[in-house]
Amino acid sequence: MRTRILFASVAIVSAVAVGAFRGGPAPSAFPEPAIDNPVVPGAAPESAVLAGGCFWGVQAVFQHVKGVVNATSGYAGGSEKNARYDIVSRGSSGHAESVRVVYDASQVSFGQLLRIFFAVAHDPTELNRQGPDEGTQYRSVIFYSGQRQREIADAYVEQLTGAKVYRHRIVTQIVPLEAFYPAEEYHQNYYTRHPYEPYIMINDRPKVDALKKFFASVYVAR
């Protein structure tokens, strides 16, 4: 099960002050993707499936991005029979807690979503963990759909590596999407429905706050 640690109020304040990056690079250090699809008026909606630790926070970040139609918490990387939280939480299902982001490609691009993913949604240098959560179900993954998404993802990781944005190696997996399985209803919109839960305040609210501060032009209140 996901770790639930109840901190004293002073610890909560300290964690929020540090932000989602745990001493990592500021979001302003992240460059625009050098390779990306153009944002074209009238473009059809597209989707991206991303995994970066607990899906509550990743879903919350993308729900506040302009052009995102919806974001759904779920599972990817394993089989349908294992796509249940009680199994995934054991860490041996093959699944990663993931978020399917459906977005309006006339307003935001896949590359721009990846910039936010790396800058505020998670730390891609943590192997099989994020913050207090440990296990392969919390690994960093870009599940690409089609060769173009793979090219954009590969190029952006190379771009961040070449720019030495992180002090440590990026361990994000870039693998084809086989299937996405929505998580149980009680996991959906968890950030919105439980804004004062200590886990949310410590681990996820700083991510949304960082999005609002550093990506103000794409932040939308919901």
Coordinates of C-alpha atoms in Angstrom, one line a residue:
M1 CA 0.0 0.0 0.0
R2 CA 1.1 3.6 -0.6
T3 CA 2.9 5.1 2.3
R4 CA 0.8 7.5 4.4
I5 CA 2.9 9.6 6.7
L6 CA 1.2 12.2 8.9
F7 CA 3.6 15.1 9.5
A8 CA 3.3 17.9 12.0
S9 CA 2.2 21.2 10.7
V10 CA 5.7 22.6 10.7
A11 CA 6.8 19.7 8.5
I12 CA 4.0 20.4 6.1
V13 CA 5.0 24.1 5.8
S14 CA 8.6 23.0 5.2
A15 CA 7.7 20.5 2.5
V16 CA 5.6 23.0 0.7
A17 CA 8.4 25.6 0.8
V18 CA 10.8 23.1 -0.7
G19 CA 8.3 22.3 -3.5
A20 CA 7.8 19.3 -5.6
F21 CA 11.4 19.2 -6.8
R22 CA 13.1 18.1 -3.5
G23 CA 16.2 20.2 -4.3
G24 CA 16.1 19.5 -8.0
P25 CA 16.2 22.1 -10.8
A26 CA 13.6 24.9 -10.9
P27 CA 11.0 24.6 -13.6
S28 CA 12.5 27.7 -15.3
A29 CA 15.5 25.6 -16.2
F30 CA 13.5 23.4 -18.5
P31 CA 13.8 24.4 -22.2
E32 CA 11.1 24.3 -24.8
P33 CA 11.2 21.0 -26.7
A34 CA 13.5 21.4 -29.7
I35 CA 11.5 18.7 -31.5
D36 CA 7.7 18.8 -31.3
N37 CA 4.4 18.7 -33.2
P38 CA 3.1 22.1 -34.1
V39 CA 0.0 23.4 -32.4
V40 CA -2.4 23.7 -35.4
P41 CA -5.9 25.2 -35.3
G42 CA -8.6 22.6 -35.8
A43 CA -6.3 19.7 -34.9
A44 CA -8.1 16.6 -33.5
P45 CA -7.7 15.7 -29.8
E46 CA -4.8 13.4 -28.9
S47 CA -3.8 11.4 -25.9
A48 CA -0.6 10.8 -23.9
V49 CA -0.1 8.2 -21.1
L50 CA 2.5 9.2 -18.5
A51 CA 3.7 7.6 -15.2
G52 CA 5.5 9.5 -12.6
G53 CA 4.8 8.1 -9.1
C54 CA 1.4 8.4 -7.4
F55 CA -1.2 9.1 -10.0
W56 CA -3.1 11.5 -7.7
G57 CA -0.5 14.3 -8.2
V58 CA 0.2 13.6 -11.9
Q59 CA -3.5 13.7 -12.6
A60 CA -3.9 17.0 -10.6
V61 CA -1.1 18.7 -12.5
F62 CA -2.5 18.0 -15.9
Q63 CA -6.1 18.8 -14.9
H64 CA -4.8 22.4 -14.5
V65 CA -3.1 22.6 -17.9
K66 CA -4.8 24.7 -20.6
G67 CA -5.9 22.5 -23.5
V68 CA -6.2 19.3 -21.5
V69 CA -9.7 17.9 -22.1
N70 CA -9.4 15.3 -19.3
A71 CA -6.9 13.3 -17.2
T72 CA -7.7 9.9 -15.9
S73 CA -5.7 7.9 -13.3
G74 CA -5.1 4.3 -14.2
Y75 CA -2.6 1.6 -14.8
A76 CA -0.3 0.8 -17.8
G77 CA 2.5 -1.7 -18.4
G78 CA 0.9 -4.8 -17.1
S79 CA -2.0 -7.0 -18.0
E80 CA -5.8 -6.5 -17.7
K81 CA -6.1 -9.2 -15.0
N82 CA -3.6 -7.3 -12.8
A83 CA -5.1 -3.8 -13.3
R84 CA -6.5 -3.5 -9.8
Y85 CA -5.1 -1.3 -7.0
D86 CA -4.8 -4.1 -4.5
I87 CA -2.6 -6.0 -6.9
V88 CA -0.7 -3.0 -8.4
S89 CA 0.2 -1.8 -4.9
R90 CA 2.1 -5.0 -4.2
G91 CA 4.7 -3.9 -6.9
S92 CA 4.8 -7.1 -8.9
S93 CA 2.0 -6.6 -11.4
G94 CA 4.1 -5.0 -14.1
H95 CA 1.8 -1.9 -14.0
A96 CA 2.9 1.6 -13.3
E97 CA 0.4 4.1 -11.8
S98 CA -0.3 6.2 -14.8
V99 CA -2.4 9.0 -16.1
R100 CA -4.0 9.2 -19.6
V101 CA -4.1 12.8 -20.7
V102 CA -6.5 13.7 -23.5
Y103 CA -5.6 17.1 -24.9
D104 CA -6.7 19.5 -27.6
A105 CA -3.7 19.5 -30.0
S106 CA -4.9 22.9 -31.3
Q107 CA -4.0 24.4 -27.9
V108 CA -1.1 22.3 -26.5
S109 CA 1.4 19.9 -27.9
F110 CA 2.8 16.6 -26.7
G111 CA 6.2 18.2 -26.2
Q112 CA 4.8 20.9 -24.1
L113 CA 3.1 18.3 -21.9
L114 CA 6.4 16.5 -21.5
R115 CA 8.0 19.7 -20.4
I116 CA 5.5 20.0 -17.6
F117 CA 5.8 16.3 -16.8
F118 CA 9.5 16.6 -16.3
A119 CA 9.5 20.1 -14.7
V120 CA 6.8 19.9 -12.1
A121 CA 4.9 16.5 -12.1
H122 CA 7.7 14.3 -10.9
D123 CA 11.4 13.6 -10.5
P124 CA 12.6 11.5 -13.4
T125 CA 15.9 10.7 -11.7
E126 CA 14.3 8.6 -9.0
L127 CA 14.4 4.9 -9.9
N128 CA 11.3 2.9 -9.0
R129 CA 10.1 5.5 -6.5
Q130 CA 8.8 9.0 -6.0
G131 CA 9.1 10.7 -2.7
P132 CA 7.8 8.4 0.1
D133 CA 6.4 5.9 -2.4
E134 CA 8.6 2.9 -3.4
G135 CA 8.2 0.1 -5.9
T136 CA 8.2 -0.4 -9.7
Q137 CA 4.5 0.8 -9.7
Y138 CA 5.9 4.3 -9.1
R139 CA 8.5 4.2 -11.9
S140 CA 8.8 7.0 -14.4
V141 CA 7.5 6.1 -17.9
I142 CA 6.4 7.7 -21.1
F143 CA 4.1 5.2 -22.8
Y144 CA 4.2 6.4 -26.4
S145 CA 1.5 5.9 -29.0
G146 CA 3.0 6.0 -32.4
Q147 CA 6.5 6.7 -33.7
R148 CA 6.1 10.5 -33.6
Q149 CA 5.5 10.5 -29.8
R150 CA 8.5 8.3 -29.4
E151 CA 10.7 10.6 -31.4
I152 CA 9.6 13.6 -29.4
A153 CA 10.1 11.8 -26.1
D154 CA 13.5 10.5 -27.0
A155 CA 14.6 13.9 -28.2
Y156 CA 13.4 15.8 -25.1
V157 CA 15.2 13.4 -22.8
E158 CA 18.3 13.8 -24.8
Q159 CA 17.8 17.6 -24.7
L160 CA 17.5 17.7 -20.9
T161 CA 20.5 15.4 -20.6
G162 CA 22.6 17.5 -22.9
A163 CA 21.7 20.7 -21.0
K164 CA 22.6 19.0 -17.7
V165 CA 19.3 20.1 -16.2
Y166 CA 19.5 17.3 -13.7
R167 CA 22.6 16.4 -11.6
H168 CA 21.6 12.7 -11.8
R169 CA 20.8 10.5 -14.8
I170 CA 17.2 10.5 -16.1
V171 CA 15.8 7.0 -15.6
T172 CA 12.4 7.5 -17.4
Q173 CA 11.4 4.6 -19.5
I174 CA 10.1 5.3 -23.0
V175 CA 8.1 2.3 -24.1
P176 CA 5.1 1.6 -26.4
L177 CA 1.6 1.8 -24.9
E178 CA 0.0 -1.7 -25.0
A179 CA -3.1 -0.7 -23.1
F180 CA -4.4 1.7 -20.4
Y181 CA -6.8 0.6 -17.7
P182 CA -8.6 3.3 -15.7
A183 CA -8.2 3.1 -12.0
E184 CA -11.0 2.6 -9.5
E185 CA -13.4 5.5 -9.2
Y186 CA -12.2 6.5 -5.7
H187 CA -8.8 7.3 -7.2
Q188 CA -10.2 9.7 -9.7
N189 CA -9.9 13.4 -8.9
Y190 CA -8.4 12.5 -5.6
Y191 CA -6.5 15.8 -5.3
T192 CA -9.7 17.8 -5.8
R193 CA -11.8 15.7 -3.4
H194 CA -9.2 15.5 -0.6
P195 CA -7.3 18.8 -0.8
Y196 CA -6.3 18.8 2.9
E197 CA -5.2 15.2 3.3
P198 CA -1.6 15.4 4.5
Y199 CA -0.2 13.3 1.7
I200 CA -1.8 15.6 -0.9
M201 CA -0.6 18.8 0.9
I202 CA 3.0 17.5 1.2
N203 CA 3.5 15.7 -2.1
D204 CA 1.0 17.1 -4.6
R205 CA -0.1 20.6 -3.8
P206 CA 3.5 21.9 -4.3
K207 CA 3.4 20.5 -7.9
V208 CA 0.2 22.3 -8.8
D209 CA 1.5 25.5 -7.1
A210 CA 4.7 25.2 -9.2
L211 CA 2.6 24.8 -12.4
K212 CA 0.7 27.9 -11.5
K213 CA 3.9 29.9 -10.7
F214 CA 6.2 28.8 -13.5
F215 CA 3.7 27.9 -16.2
A216 CA 1.2 30.7 -15.6
S217 CA 0.4 31.0 -19.3
V218 CA -1.0 27.5 -19.5
Y219 CA -2.4 27.2 -15.9
V220 CA -6.1 27.1 -15.6
A221 CA -8.1 26.9 -12.3
R222 CA -10.7 24.1 -12.2

